[in-house]
mmCIF file of N, CA and C in Angstrom:
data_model
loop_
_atom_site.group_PDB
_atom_site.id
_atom_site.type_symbol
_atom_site.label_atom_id
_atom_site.label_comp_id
_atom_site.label_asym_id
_atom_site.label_seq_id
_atom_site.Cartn_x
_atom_site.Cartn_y
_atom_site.Cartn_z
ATOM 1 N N UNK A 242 2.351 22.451 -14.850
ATOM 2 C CA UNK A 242 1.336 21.435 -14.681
ATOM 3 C C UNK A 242 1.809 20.099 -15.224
ATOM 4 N N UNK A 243 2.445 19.928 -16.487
ATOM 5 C CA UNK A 243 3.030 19.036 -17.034
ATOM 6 C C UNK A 243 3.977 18.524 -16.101
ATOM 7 N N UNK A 244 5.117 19.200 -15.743
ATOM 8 C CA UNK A 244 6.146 18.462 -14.609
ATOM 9 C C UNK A 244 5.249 17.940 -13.251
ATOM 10 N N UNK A 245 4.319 18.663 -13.006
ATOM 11 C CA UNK A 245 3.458 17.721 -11.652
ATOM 12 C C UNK A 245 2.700 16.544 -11.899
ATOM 13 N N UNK A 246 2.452 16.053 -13.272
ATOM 14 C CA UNK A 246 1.445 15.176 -13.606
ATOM 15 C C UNK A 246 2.701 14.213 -13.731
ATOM 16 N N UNK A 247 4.069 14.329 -14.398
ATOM 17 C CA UNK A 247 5.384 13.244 -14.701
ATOM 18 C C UNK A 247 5.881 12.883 -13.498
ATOM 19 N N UNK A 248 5.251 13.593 -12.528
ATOM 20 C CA UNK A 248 6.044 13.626 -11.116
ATOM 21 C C UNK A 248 5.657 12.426 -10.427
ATOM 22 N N UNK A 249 4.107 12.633 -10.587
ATOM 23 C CA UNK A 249 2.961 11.758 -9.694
ATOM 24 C C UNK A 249 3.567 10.251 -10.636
ATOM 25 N N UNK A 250 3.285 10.354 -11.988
ATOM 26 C CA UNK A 250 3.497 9.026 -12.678
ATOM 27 C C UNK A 250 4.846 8.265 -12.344
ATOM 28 N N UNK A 251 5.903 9.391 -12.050
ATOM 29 C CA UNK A 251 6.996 8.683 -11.996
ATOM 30 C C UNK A 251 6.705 7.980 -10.519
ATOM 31 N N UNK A 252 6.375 8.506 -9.487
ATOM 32 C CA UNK A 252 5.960 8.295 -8.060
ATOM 33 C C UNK A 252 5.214 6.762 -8.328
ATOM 34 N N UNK A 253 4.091 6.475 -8.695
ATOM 35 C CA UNK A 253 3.632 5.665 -8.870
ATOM 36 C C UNK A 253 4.479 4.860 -9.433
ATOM 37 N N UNK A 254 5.385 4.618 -10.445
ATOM 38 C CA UNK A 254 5.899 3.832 -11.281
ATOM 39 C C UNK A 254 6.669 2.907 -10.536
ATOM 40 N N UNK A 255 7.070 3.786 -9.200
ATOM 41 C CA UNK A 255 8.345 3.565 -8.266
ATOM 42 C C UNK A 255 8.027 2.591 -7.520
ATOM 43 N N UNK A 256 6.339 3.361 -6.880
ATOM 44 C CA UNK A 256 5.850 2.637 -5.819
ATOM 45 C C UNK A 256 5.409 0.756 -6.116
ATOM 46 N N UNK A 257 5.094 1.156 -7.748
ATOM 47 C CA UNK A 257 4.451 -0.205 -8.161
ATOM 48 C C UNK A 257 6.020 -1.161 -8.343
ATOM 49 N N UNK A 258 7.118 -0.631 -8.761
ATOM 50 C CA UNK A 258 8.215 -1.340 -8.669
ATOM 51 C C UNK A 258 8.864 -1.754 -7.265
ATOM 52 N N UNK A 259 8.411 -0.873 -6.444
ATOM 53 C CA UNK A 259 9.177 -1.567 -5.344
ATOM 54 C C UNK A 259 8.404 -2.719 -4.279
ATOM 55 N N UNK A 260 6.839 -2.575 -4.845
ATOM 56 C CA UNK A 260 5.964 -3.716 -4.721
ATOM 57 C C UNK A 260 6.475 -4.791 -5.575
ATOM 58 N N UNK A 261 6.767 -4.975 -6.444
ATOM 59 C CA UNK A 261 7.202 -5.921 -7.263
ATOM 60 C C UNK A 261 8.307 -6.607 -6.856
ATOM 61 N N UNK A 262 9.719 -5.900 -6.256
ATOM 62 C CA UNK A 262 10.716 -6.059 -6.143
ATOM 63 C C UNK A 262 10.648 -6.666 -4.579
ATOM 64 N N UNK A 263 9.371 -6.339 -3.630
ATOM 65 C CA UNK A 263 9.203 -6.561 -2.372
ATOM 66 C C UNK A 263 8.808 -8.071 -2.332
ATOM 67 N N UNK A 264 8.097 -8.111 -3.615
ATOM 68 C CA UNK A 264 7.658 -9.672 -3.829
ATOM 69 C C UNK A 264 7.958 -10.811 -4.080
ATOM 70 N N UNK A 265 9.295 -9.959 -5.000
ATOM 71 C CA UNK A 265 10.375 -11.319 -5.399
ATOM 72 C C UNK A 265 11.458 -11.601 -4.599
ATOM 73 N N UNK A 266 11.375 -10.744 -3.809
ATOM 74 C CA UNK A 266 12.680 -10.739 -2.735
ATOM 75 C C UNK A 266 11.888 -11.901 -1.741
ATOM 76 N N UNK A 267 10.476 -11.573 -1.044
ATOM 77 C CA UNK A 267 10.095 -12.218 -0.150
ATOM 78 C C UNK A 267 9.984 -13.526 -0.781
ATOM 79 N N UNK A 268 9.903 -14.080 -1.743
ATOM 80 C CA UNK A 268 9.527 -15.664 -2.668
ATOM 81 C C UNK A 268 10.630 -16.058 -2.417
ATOM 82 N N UNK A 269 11.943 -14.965 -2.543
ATOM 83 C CA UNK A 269 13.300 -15.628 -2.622
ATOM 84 C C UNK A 269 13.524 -16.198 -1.334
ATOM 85 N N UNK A 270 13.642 -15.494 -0.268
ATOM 86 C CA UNK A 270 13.525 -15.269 1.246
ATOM 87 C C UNK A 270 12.879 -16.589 1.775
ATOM 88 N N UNK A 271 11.689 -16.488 1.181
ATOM 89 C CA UNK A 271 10.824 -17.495 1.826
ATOM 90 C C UNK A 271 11.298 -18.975 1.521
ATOM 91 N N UNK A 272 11.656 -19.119 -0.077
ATOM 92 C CA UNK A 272 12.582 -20.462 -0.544
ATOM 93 C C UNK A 272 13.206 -21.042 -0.071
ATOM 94 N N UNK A 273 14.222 -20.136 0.608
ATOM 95 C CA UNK A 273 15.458 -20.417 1.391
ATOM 96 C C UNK A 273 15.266 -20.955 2.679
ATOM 97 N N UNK A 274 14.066 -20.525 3.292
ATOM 98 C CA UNK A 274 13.825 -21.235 4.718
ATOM 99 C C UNK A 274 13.466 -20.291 5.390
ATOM 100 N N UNK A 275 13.219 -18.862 5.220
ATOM 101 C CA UNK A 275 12.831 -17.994 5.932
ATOM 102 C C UNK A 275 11.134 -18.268 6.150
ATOM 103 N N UNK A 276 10.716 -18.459 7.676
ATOM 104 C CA UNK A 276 9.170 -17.900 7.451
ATOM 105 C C UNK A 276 8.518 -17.117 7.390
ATOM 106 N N UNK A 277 7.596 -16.774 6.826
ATOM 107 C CA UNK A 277 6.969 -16.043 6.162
ATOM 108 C C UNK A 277 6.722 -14.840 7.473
ATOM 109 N N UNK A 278 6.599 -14.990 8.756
ATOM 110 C CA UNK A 278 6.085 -14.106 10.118
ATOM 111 C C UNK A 278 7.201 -13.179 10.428
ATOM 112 N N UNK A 279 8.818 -13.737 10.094
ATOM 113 C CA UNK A 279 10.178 -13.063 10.153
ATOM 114 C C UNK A 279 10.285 -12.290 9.255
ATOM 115 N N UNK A 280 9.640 -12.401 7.695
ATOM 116 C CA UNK A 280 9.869 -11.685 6.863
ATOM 117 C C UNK A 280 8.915 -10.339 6.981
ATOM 118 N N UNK A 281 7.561 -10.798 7.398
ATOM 119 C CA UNK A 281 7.089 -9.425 7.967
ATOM 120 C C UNK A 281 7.583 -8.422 9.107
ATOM 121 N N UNK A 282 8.083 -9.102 9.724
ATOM 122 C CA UNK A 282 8.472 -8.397 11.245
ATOM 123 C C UNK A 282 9.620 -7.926 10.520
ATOM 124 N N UNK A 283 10.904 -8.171 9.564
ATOM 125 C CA UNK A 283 11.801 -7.836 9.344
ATOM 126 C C UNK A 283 11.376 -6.509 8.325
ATOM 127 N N UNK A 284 10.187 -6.746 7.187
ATOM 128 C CA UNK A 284 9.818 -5.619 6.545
ATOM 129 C C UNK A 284 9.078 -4.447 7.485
ATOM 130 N N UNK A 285 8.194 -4.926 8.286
ATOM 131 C CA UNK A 285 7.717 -3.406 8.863
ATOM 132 C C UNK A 285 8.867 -2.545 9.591
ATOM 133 N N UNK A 286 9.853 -3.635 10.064
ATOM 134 C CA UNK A 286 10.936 -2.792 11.323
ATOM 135 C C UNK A 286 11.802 -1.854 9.812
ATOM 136 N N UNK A 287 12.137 -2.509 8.932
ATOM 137 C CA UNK A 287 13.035 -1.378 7.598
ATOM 138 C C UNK A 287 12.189 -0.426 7.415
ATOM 139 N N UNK A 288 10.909 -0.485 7.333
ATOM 140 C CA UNK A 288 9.593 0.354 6.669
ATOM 141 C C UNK A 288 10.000 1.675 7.742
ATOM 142 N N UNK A 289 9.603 1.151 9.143
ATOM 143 C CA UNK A 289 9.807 1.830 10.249
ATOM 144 C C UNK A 289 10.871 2.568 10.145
ATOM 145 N N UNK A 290 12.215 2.263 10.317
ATOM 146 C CA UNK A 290 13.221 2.949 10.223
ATOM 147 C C UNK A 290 13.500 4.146 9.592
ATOM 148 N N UNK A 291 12.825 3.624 8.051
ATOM 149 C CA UNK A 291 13.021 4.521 6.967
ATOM 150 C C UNK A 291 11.978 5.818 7.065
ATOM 151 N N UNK A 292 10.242 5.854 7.267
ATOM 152 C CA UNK A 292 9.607 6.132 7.511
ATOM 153 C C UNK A 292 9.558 7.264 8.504
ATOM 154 N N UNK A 293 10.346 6.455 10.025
ATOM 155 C CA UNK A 293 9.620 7.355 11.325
ATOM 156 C C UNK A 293 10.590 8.833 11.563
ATOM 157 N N UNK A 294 11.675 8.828 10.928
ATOM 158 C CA UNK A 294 12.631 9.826 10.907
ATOM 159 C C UNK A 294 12.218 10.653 9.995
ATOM 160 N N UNK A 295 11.773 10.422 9.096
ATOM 161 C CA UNK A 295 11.856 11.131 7.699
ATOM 162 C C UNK A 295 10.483 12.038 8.421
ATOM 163 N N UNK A 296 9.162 11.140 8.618
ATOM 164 C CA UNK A 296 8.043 12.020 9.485
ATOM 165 C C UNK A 296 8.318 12.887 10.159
ATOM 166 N N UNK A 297 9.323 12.968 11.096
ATOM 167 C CA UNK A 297 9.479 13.965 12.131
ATOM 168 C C UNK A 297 10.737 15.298 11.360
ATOM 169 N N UNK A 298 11.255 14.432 10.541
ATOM 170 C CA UNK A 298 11.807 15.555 9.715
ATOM 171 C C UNK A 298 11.003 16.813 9.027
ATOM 172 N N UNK A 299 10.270 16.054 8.029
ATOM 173 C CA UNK A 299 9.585 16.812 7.122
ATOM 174 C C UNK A 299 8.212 17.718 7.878
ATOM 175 N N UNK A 300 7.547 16.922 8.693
ATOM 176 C CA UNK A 300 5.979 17.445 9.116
ATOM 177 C C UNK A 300 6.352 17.912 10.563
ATOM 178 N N UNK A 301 7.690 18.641 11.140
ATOM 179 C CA UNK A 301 7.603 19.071 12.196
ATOM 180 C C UNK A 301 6.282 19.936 12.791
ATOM 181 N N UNK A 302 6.382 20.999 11.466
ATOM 182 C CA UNK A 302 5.508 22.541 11.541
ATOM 183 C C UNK A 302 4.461 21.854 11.511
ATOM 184 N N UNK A 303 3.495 21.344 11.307
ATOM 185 C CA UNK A 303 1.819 20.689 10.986
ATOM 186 C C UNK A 303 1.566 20.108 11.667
ATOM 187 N N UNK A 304 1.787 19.320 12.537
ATOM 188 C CA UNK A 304 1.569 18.074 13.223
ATOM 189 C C UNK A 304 0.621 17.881 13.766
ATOM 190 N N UNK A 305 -0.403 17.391 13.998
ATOM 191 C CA UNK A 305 -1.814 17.356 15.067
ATOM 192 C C UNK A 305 -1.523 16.751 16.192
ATOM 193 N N UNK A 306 -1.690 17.361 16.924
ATOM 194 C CA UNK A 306 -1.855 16.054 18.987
ATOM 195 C C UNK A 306 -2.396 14.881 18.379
ATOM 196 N N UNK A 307 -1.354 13.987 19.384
ATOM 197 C CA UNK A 307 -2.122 12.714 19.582
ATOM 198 C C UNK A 307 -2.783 12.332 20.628
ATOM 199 N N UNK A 308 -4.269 12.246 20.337
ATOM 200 C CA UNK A 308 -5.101 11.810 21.032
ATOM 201 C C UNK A 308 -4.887 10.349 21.103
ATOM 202 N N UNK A 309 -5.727 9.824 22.575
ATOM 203 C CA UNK A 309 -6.278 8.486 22.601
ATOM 204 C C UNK A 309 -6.795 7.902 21.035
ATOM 205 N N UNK A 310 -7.826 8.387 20.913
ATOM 206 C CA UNK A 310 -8.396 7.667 19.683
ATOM 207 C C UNK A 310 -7.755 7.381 18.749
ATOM 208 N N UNK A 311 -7.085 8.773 18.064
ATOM 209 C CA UNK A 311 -5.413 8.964 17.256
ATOM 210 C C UNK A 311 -5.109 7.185 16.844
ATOM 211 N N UNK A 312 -4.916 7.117 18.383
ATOM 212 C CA UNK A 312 -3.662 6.127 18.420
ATOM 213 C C UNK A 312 -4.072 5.059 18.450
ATOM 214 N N UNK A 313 -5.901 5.079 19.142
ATOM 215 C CA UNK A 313 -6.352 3.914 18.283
ATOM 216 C C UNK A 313 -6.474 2.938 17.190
ATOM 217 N N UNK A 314 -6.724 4.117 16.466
ATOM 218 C CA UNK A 314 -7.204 3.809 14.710
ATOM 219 C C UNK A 314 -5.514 3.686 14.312
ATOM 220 N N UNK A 315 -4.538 4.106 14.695
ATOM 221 C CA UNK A 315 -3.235 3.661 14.233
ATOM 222 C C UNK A 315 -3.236 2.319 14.976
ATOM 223 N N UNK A 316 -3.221 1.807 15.587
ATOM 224 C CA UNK A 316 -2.919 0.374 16.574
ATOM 225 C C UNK A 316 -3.705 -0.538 15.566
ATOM 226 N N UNK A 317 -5.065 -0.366 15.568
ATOM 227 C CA UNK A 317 -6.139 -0.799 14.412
ATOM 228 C C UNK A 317 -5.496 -0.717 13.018
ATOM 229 N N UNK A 318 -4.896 0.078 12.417
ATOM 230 C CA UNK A 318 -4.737 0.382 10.994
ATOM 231 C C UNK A 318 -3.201 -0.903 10.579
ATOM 232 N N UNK A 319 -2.713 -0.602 11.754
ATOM 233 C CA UNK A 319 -1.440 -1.515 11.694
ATOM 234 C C UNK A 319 -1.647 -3.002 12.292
ATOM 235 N N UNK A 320 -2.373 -3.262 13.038
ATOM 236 C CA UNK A 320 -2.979 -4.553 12.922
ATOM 237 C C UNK A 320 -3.298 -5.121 12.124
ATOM 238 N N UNK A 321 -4.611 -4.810 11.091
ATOM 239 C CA UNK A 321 -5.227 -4.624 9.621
ATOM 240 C C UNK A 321 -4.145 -4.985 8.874
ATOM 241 N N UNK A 322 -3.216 -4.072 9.087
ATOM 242 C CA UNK A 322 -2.023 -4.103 8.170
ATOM 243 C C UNK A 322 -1.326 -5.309 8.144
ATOM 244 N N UNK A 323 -0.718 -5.997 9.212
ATOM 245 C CA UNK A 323 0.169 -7.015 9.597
ATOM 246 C C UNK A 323 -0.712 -7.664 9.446
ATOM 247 N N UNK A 324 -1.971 -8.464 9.831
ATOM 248 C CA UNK A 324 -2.322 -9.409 9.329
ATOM 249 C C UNK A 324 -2.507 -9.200 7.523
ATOM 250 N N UNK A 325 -2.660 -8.159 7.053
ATOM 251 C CA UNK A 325 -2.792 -8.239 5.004
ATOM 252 C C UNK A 325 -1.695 -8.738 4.960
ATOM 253 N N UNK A 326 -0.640 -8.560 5.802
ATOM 254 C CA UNK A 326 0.730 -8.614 4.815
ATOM 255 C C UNK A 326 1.070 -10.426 5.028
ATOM 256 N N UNK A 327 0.820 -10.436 6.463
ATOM 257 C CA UNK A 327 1.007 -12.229 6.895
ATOM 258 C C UNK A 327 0.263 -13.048 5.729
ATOM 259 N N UNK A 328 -1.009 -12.881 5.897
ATOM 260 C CA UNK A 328 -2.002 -13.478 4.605
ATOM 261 C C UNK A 328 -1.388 -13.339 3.216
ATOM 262 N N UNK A 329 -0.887 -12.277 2.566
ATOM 263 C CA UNK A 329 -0.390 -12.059 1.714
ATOM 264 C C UNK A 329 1.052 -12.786 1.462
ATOM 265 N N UNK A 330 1.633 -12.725 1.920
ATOM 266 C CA UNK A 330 2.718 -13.551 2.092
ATOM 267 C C UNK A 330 2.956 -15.481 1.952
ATOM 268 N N UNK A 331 1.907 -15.220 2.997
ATOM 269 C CA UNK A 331 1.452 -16.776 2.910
ATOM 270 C C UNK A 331 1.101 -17.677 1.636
ATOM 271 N N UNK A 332 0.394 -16.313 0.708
ATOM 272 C CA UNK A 332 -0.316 -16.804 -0.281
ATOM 273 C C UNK A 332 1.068 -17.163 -1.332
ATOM 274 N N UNK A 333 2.091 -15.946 -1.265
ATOM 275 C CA UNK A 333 3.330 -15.957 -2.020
ATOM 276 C C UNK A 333 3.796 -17.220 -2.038
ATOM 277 N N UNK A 334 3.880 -17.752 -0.594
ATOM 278 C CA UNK A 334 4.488 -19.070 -0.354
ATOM 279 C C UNK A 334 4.286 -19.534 -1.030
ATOM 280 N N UNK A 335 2.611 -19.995 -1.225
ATOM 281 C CA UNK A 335 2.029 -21.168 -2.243
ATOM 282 C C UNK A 335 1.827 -21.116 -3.475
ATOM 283 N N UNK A 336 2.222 -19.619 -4.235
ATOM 284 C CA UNK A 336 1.942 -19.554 -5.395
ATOM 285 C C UNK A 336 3.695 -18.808 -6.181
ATOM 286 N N UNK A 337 3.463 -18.192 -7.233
ATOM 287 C CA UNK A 337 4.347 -17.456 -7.414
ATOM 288 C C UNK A 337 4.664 -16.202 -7.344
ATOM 289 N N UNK A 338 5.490 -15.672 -7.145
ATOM 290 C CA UNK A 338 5.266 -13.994 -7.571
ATOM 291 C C UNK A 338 4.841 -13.404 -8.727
ATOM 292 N N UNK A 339 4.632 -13.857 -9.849
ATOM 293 C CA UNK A 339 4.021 -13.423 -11.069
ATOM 294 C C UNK A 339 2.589 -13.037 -10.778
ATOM 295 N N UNK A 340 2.179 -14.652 -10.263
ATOM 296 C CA UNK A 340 0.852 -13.950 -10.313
ATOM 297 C C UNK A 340 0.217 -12.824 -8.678
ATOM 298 N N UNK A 341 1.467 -13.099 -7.810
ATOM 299 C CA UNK A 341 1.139 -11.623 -6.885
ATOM 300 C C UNK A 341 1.491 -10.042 -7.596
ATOM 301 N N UNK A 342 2.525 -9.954 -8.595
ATOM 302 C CA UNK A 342 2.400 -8.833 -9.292
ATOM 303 C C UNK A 342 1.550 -8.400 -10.051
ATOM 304 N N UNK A 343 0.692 -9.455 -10.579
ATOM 305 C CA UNK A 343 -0.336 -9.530 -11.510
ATOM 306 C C UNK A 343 -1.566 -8.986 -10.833
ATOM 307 N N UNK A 344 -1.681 -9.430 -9.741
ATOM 308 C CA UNK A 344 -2.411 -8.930 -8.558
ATOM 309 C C UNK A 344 -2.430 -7.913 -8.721
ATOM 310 N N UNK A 345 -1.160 -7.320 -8.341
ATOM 311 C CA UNK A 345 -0.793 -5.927 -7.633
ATOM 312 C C UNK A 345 -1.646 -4.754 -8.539
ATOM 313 N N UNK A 346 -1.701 -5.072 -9.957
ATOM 314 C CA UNK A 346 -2.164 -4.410 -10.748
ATOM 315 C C UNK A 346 -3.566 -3.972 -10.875
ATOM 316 N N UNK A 347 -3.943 -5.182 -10.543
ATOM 317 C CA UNK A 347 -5.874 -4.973 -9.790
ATOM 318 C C UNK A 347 -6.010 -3.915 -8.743
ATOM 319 N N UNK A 348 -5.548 -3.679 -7.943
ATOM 320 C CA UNK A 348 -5.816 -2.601 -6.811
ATOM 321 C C UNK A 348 -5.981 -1.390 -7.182
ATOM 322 N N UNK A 349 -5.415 -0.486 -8.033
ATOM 323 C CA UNK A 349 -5.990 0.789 -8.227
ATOM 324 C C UNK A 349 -7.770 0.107 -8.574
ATOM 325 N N UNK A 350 -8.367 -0.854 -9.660
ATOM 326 C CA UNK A 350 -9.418 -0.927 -10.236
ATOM 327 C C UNK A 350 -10.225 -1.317 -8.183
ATOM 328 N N UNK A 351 -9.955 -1.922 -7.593
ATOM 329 C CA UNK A 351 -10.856 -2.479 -6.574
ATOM 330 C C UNK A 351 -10.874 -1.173 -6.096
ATOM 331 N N UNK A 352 -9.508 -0.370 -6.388
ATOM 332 C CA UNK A 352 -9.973 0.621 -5.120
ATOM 333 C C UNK A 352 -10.973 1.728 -5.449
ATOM 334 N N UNK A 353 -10.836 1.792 -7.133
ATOM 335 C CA UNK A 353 -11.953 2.717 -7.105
ATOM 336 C C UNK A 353 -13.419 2.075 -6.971
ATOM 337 N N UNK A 354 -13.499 0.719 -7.017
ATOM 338 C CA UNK A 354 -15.363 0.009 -7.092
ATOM 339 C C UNK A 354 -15.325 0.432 -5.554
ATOM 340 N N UNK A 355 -14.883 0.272 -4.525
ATOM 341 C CA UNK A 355 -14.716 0.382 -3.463
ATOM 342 C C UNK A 355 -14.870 1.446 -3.044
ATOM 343 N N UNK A 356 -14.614 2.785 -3.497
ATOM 344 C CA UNK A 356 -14.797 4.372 -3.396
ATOM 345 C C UNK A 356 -16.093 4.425 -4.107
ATOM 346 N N UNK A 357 -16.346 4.054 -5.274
ATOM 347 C CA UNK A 357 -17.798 4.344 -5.555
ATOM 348 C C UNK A 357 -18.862 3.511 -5.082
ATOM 349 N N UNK A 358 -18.327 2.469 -4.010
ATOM 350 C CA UNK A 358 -19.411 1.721 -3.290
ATOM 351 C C UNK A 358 -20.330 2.459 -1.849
ATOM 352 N N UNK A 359 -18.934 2.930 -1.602
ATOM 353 C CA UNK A 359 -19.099 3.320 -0.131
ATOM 354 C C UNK A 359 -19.268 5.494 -0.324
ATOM 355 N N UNK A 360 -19.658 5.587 -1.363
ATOM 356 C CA UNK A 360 -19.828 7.082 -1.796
ATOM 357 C C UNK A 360 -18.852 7.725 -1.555
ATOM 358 N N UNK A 361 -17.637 7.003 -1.549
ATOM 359 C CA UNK A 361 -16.188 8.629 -1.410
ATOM 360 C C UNK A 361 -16.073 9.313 -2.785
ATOM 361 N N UNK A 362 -16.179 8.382 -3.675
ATOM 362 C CA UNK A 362 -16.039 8.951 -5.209
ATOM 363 C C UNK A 362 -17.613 8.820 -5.988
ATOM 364 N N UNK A 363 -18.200 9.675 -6.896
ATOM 365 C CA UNK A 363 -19.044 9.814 -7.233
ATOM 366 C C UNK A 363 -19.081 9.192 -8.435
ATOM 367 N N UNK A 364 -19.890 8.198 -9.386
ATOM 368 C CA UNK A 364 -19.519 7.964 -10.440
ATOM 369 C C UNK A 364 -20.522 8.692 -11.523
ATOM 370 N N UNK A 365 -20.754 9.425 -12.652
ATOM 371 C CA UNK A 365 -21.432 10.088 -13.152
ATOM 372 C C UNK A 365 -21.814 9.875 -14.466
ATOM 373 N N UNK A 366 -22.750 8.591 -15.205
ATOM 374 C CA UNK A 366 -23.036 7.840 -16.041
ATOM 375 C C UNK A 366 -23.816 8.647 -16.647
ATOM 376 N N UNK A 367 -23.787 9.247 -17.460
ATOM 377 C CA UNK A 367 -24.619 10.067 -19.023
ATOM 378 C C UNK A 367 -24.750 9.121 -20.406
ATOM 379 N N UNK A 368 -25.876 9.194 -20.592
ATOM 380 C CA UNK A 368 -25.697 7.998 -21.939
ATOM 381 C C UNK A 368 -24.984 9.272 -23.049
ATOM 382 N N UNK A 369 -24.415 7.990 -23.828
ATOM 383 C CA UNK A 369 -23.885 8.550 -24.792
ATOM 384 C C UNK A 369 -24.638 9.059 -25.971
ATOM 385 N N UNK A 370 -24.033 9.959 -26.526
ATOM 386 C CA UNK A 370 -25.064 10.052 -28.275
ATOM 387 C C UNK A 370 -23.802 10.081 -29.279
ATOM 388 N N UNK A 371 -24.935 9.150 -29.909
ATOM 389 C CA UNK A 371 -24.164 8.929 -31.558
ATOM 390 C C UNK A 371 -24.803 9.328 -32.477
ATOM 391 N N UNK A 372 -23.554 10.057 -32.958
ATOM 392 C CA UNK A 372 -24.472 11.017 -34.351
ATOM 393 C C UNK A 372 -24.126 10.828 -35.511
ATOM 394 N N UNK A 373 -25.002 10.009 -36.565
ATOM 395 C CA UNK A 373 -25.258 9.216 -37.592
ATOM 396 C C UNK A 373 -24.992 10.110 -38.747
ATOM 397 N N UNK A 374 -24.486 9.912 -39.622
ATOM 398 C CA UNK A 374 -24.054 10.773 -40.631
ATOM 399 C C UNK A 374 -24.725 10.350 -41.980
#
């Protein structure tokens, strides 16, 4: 149980570093004269690369049909997506990467107000007792 809980943390540790490292690269990128629309199109196509092989590697056995709809909500999800990242980017332009890493750190907290807004996560408030000695 212990090695699965160091596992997840290390996982996370990675993921939050290579957000970080995604950020200072694109500030650098962007400095230089790159615009900000090339640097997305250039990150989703690496994402892609890395990603669409490894999928068909690992999840041969499981896989669900793709339906119409399927492929909807993916067309939708990656739309969503490319415009966060354009916007996001944009913002890099005008600011620094410090404070987009600084950012970055807020998102686990939005994501849970956001789960307990919309009822995916339950939140379960008991008053406390204090016992006076």
């Amino acid at each position: 149980m212990g090695k699965e809980i160091a596992l997840l943390m290390v996982g996370m540790v990675m993921a939050e570093w290579a957000q970080v490292e995604l950020m200072i690269m694109g500030k650098a990128a962007m400095s230089h004269g790159m615009p900000n629309l090339v640097f997305v199109f250039y990150s989703n196509v690496l994402a892609s690369l890395i990603l669409l092989p490894s999928s068909f590697l690992f999840h041969r056995s499981h896989r669900p049909p793709l339906t119409f709809s399927i492929l909807c909500w993916f067309f939708l999800l990656g739309l969503l997506g490319c415009f966060a990242q354009i916007t996001g980017y944009a913002g890099i332009y005008y600011s620094s990467p410090t404070l987009v890493t600084a950012i970055l750190n807020l998102i686990p907290g939005f994501t849970f107000i956001l789960a307990v807004a919309f009822s995916v996560h339950f939140l379960f408030l008991s008053p406390l007792c204090v016992e006076g000695s």
